[in-house]
CSV table of C-alpha atoms in Angstrom, one decimal:
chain,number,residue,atom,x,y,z
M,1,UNK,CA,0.6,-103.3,46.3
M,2,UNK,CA,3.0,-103.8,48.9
M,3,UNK,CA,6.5,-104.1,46.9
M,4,UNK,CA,8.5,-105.3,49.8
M,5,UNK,CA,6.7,-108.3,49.8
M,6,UNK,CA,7.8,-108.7,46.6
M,7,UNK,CA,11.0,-107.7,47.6
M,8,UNK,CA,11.2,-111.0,49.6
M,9,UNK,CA,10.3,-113.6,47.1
M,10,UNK,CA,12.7,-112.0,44.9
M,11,UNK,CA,15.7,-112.2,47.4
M,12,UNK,CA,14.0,-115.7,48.1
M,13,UNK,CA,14.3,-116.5,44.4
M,14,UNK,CA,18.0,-115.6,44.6
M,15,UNK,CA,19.2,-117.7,47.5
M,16,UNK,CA,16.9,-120.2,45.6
M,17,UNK,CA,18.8,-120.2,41.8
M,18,UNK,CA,21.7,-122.1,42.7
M,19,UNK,CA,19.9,-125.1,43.1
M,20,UNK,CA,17.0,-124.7,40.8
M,21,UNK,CA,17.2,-127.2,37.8
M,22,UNK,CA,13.8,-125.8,35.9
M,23,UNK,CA,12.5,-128.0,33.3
M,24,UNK,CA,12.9,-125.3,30.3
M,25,UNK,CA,15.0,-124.9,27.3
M,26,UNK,CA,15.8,-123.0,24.6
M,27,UNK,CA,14.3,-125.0,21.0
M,28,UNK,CA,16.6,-124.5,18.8
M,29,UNK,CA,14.8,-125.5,15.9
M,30,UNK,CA,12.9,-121.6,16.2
M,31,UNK,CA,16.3,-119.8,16.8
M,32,UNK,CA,16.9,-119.1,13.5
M,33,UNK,CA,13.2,-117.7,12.8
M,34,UNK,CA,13.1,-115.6,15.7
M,35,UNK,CA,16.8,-113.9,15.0
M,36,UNK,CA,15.2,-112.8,11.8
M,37,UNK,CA,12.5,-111.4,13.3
M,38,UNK,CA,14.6,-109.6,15.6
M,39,UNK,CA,16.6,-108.0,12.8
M,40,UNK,CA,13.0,-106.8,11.4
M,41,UNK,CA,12.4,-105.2,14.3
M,42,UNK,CA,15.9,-103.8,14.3
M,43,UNK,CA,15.8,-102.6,10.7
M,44,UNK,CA,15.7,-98.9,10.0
M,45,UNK,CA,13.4,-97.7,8.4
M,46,UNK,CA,11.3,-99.9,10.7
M,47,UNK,CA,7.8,-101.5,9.3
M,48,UNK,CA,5.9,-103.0,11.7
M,49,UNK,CA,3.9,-104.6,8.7
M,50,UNK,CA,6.8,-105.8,7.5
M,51,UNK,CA,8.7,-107.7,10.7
M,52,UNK,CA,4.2,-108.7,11.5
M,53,UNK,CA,4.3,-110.2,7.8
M,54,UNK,CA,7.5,-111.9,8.5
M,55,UNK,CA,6.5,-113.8,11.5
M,56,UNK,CA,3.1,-114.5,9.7
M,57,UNK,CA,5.3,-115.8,7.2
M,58,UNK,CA,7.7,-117.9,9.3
M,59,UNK,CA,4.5,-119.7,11.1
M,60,UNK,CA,2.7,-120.3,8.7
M,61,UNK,CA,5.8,-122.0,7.3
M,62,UNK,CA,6.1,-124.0,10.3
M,63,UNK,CA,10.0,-122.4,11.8
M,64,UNK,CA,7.9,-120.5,14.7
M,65,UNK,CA,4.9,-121.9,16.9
M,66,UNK,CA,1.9,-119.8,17.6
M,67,UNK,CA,3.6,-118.3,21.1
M,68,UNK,CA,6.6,-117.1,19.5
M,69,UNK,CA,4.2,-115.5,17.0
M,70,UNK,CA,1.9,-114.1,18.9
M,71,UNK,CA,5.3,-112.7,21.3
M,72,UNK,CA,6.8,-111.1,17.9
M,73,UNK,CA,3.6,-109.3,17.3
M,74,UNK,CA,3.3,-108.4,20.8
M,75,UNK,CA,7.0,-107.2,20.5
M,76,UNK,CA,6.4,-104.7,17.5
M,77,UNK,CA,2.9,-103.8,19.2
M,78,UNK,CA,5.1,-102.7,21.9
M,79,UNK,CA,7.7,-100.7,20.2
M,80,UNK,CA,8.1,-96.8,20.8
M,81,UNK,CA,7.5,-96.3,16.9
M,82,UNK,CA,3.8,-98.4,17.2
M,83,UNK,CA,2.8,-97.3,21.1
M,84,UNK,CA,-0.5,-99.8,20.2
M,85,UNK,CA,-0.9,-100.7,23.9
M,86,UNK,CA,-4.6,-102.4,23.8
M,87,UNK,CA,-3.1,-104.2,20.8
M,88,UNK,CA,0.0,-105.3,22.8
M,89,UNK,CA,-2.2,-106.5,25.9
M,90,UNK,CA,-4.1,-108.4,23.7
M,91,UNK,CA,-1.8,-110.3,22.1
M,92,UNK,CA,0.2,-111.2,25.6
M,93,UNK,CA,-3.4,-112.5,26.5
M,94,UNK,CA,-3.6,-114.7,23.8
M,95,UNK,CA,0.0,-115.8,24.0
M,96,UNK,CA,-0.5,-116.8,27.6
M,97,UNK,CA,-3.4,-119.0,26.8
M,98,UNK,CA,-1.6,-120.3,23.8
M,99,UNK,CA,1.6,-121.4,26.4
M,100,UNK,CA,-1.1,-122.7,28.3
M,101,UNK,CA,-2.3,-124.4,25.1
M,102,UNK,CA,1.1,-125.8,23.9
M,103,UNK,CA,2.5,-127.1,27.4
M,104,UNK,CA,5.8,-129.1,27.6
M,105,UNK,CA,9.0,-128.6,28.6
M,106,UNK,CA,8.6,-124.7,26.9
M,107,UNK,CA,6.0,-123.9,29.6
M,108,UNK,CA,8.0,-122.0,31.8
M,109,UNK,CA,10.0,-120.4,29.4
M,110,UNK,CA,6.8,-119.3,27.4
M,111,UNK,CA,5.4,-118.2,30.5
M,112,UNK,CA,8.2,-116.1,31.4
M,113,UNK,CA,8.2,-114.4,28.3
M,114,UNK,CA,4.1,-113.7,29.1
M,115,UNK,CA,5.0,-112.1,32.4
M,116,UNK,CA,8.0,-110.2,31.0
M,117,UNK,CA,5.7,-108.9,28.3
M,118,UNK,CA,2.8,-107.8,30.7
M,119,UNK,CA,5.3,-105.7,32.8
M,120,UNK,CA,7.3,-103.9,30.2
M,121,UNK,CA,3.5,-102.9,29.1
M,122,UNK,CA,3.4,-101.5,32.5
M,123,UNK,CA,6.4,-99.9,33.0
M,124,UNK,CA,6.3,-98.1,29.8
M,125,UNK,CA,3.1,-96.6,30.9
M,126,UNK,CA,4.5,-95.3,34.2
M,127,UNK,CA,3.1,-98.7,36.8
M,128,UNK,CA,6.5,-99.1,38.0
M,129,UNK,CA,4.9,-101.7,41.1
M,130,UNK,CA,2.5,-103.3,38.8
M,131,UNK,CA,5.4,-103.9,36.6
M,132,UNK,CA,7.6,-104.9,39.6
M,133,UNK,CA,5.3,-107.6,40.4
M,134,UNK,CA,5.3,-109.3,36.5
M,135,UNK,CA,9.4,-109.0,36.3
M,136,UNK,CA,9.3,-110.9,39.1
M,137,UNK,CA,6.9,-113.7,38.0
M,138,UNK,CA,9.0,-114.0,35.1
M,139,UNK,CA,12.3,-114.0,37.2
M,140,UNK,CA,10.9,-116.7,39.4
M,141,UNK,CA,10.2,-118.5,36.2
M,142,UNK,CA,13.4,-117.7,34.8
M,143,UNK,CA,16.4,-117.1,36.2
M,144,UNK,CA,17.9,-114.8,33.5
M,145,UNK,CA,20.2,-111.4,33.3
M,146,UNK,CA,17.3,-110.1,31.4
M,147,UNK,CA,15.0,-110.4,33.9
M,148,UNK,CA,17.0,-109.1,37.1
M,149,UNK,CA,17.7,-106.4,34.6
M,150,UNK,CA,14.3,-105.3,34.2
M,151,UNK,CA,14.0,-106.1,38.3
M,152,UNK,CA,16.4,-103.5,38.6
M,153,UNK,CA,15.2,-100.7,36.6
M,154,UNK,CA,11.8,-101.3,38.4
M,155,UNK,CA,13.3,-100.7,41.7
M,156,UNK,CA,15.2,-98.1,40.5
M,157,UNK,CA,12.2,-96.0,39.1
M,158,UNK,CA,10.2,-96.6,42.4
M,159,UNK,CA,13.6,-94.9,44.4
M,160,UNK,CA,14.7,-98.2,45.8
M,161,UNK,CA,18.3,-97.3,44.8
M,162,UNK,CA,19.6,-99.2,48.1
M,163,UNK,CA,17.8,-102.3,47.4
M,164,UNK,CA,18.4,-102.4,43.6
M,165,UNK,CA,22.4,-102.3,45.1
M,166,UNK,CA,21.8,-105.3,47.5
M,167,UNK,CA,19.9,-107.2,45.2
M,168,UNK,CA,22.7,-106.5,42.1
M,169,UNK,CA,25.3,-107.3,45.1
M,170,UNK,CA,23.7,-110.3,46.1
M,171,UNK,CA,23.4,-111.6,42.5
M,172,UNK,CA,27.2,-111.0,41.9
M,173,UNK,CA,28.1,-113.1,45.1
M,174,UNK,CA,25.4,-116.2,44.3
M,175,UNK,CA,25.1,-116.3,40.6
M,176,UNK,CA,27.1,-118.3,38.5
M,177,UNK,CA,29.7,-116.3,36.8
M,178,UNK,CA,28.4,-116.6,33.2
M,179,UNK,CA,25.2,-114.8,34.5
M,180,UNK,CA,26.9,-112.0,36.5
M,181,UNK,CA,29.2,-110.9,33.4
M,182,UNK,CA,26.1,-111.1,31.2
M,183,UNK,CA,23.9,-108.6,34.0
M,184,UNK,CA,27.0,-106.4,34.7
M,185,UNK,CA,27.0,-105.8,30.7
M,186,UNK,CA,23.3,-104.9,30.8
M,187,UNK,CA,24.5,-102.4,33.7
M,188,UNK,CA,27.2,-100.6,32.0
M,189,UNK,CA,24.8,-100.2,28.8
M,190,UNK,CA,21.3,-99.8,30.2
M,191,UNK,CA,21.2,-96.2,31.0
M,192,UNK,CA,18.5,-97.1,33.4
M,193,UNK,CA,20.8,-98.5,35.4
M,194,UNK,CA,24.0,-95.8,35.3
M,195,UNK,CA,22.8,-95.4,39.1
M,196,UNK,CA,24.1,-99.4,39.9
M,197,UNK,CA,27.3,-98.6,38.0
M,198,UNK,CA,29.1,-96.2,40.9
M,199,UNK,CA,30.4,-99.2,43.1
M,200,UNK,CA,32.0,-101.6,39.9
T,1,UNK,CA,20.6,-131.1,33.1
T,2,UNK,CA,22.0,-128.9,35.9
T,3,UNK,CA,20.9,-125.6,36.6
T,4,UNK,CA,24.2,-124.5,36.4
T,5,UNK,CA,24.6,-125.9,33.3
T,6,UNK,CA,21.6,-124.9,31.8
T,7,UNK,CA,22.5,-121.2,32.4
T,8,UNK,CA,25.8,-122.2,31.4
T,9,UNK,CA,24.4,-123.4,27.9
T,10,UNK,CA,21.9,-120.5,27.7
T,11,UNK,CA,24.0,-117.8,28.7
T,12,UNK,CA,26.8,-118.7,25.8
T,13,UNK,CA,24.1,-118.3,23.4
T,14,UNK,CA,23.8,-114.5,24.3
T,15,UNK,CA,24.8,-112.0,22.1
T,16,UNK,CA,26.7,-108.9,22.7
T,17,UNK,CA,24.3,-106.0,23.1
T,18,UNK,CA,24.4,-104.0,19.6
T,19,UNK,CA,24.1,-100.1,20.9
T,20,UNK,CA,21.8,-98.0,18.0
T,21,UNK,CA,22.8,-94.4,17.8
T,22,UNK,CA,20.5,-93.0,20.6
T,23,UNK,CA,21.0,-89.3,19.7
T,24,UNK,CA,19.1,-89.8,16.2
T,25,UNK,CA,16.7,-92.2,17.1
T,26,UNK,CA,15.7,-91.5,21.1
T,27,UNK,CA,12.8,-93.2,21.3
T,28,UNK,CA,14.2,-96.0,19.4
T,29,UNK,CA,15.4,-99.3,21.1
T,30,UNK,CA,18.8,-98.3,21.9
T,31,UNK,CA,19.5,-101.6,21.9
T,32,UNK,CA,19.3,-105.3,21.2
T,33,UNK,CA,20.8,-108.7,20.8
T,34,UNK,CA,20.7,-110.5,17.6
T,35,UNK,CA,21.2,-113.9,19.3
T,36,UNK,CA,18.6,-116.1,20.9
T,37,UNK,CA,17.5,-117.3,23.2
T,38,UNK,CA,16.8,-114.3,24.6
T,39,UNK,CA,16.5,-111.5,22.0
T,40,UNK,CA,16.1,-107.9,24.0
T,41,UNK,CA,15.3,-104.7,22.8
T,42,UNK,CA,15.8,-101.7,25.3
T,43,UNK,CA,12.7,-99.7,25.1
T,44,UNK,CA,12.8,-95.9,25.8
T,45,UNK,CA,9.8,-94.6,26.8
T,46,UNK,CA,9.1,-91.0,24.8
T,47,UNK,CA,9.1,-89.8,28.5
T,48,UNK,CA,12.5,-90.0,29.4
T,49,UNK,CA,14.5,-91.6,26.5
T,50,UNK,CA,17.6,-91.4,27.8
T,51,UNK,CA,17.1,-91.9,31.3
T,52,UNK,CA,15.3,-95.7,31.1
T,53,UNK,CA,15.9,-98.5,29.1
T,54,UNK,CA,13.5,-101.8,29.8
T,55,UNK,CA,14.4,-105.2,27.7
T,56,UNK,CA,11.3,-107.2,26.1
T,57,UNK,CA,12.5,-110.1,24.9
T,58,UNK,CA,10.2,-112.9,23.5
């Protein structure tokens, strides 16, 4: 996999954001559902049957659609205490194919979320470039901290500290303000990415 | 609605990262946001648990 390629439609993204006006939003009517699933997963002790219940729970009550379900379950599938990886895959299959299913204006948002998914999957199992290549699928999707975030520690785990610093430069002089505070907060935290926090 | 504004919207509905105690739990997330849109949970692989941090949000 040739990463500077990728390289390039991430800077291309970039110059790109300003300008973008993507067609995705934020439903508010799941918000609520989802932050309780997020403090499930956040709970200590943590139950994975517990925060899989709860988003069973909260679908089949109608406050979450089946891609925000099948993304929680993905989510605690994922986490370091569950490490079920051919469970996790699976479920980011079938939430792709449900986005697919559901459409609208959620598409790309949903679809973001799906590539996001497929390369933390990769990076935690050591496929730095594979995982390169979904963050930025979902960056091109969405332009979100998050995702340049996760951009970043890809680069940085492949030893591209020089362009991780460009890219996080470039960023700071293009992005809109809000965006830049929120990704130079996931710098200063993320110990990932203590190597991007010499030059603040 | 603008791009700009979208972001603008989205990005005031993040939450301050919440830092878990990372010496007690290091293969933990070390941390998360409670707000949507964009929940995130730092993942650290059993590897290297204090030397990575990836966000999977839904």
């Amino acid at each position: 996999m040739d990463h500077r390629a990728l390289l390039e439609r991430i800077y291309q993204a970039v110059d790109q954001s300003a300008y973008l006006t993507p067609a995705v939003h934020v439903a508010p009517r799941q918000r609520a559902a989802m932050e309780a699933i997020g403090q499930s997963l956040q709970a200590r002790p943590f139950s994975p049957e517990a925060t899989r219940d709860l988003a069973h729970a909260l679908h089949d009550s109608g406050k979450i659609d089946r891609v925000k379900l099948l993304s929680a379950l993905h989510v605690v599938a994922a986490h370091p205490e569950v490490r079920d990886w051919n469970e996790a895959a699976r479920l980011v299959g079938e939430q792709e194919l449900a986005a697919l299913d559901l459409g609208g204006p959620e598409l790309d948002a949903n679809m973001a979320a799906v590539e996001r998914h497929r390369g933390v999957l990769a990076f935690l199992r050591g496929h730095h470039e594979a995982a390169l290549d979904y963050f930025t699928r979902s960056f091109e999707r969405e332009r979100s901290a998050e995702n340049l975030g996760n951009i970043l520690c890809a680069l940085i785990r492949l030893g591209d500290l020089d362009d991780a610093r460009d890219l996080r430069d470039q960023v700071r002089a293009g992005f809109p303000a809000e965006l830049v505070t929120h990704l130079n907060q996931i710098i200063s935290q993320d110990p990932d990415l203590a190597l991007l926090r010499t030059e603040d | 609605m603008s791009f700009f504004s979208y972001l603008y919207v989205m990005l005031l509905s993040f939450g301050q990262p919440m830092v878990v105690d990372q010496v007690d739990l290091p293969s933990d997330p070390v941390a998360c946001s409670q707000d949507a849109p964009s929940f995130w949970f730092l993942f650290a692989p059993e590897s290297d648990s204090k030397d990575q941090g990836i966000s999977n949000g839904f």
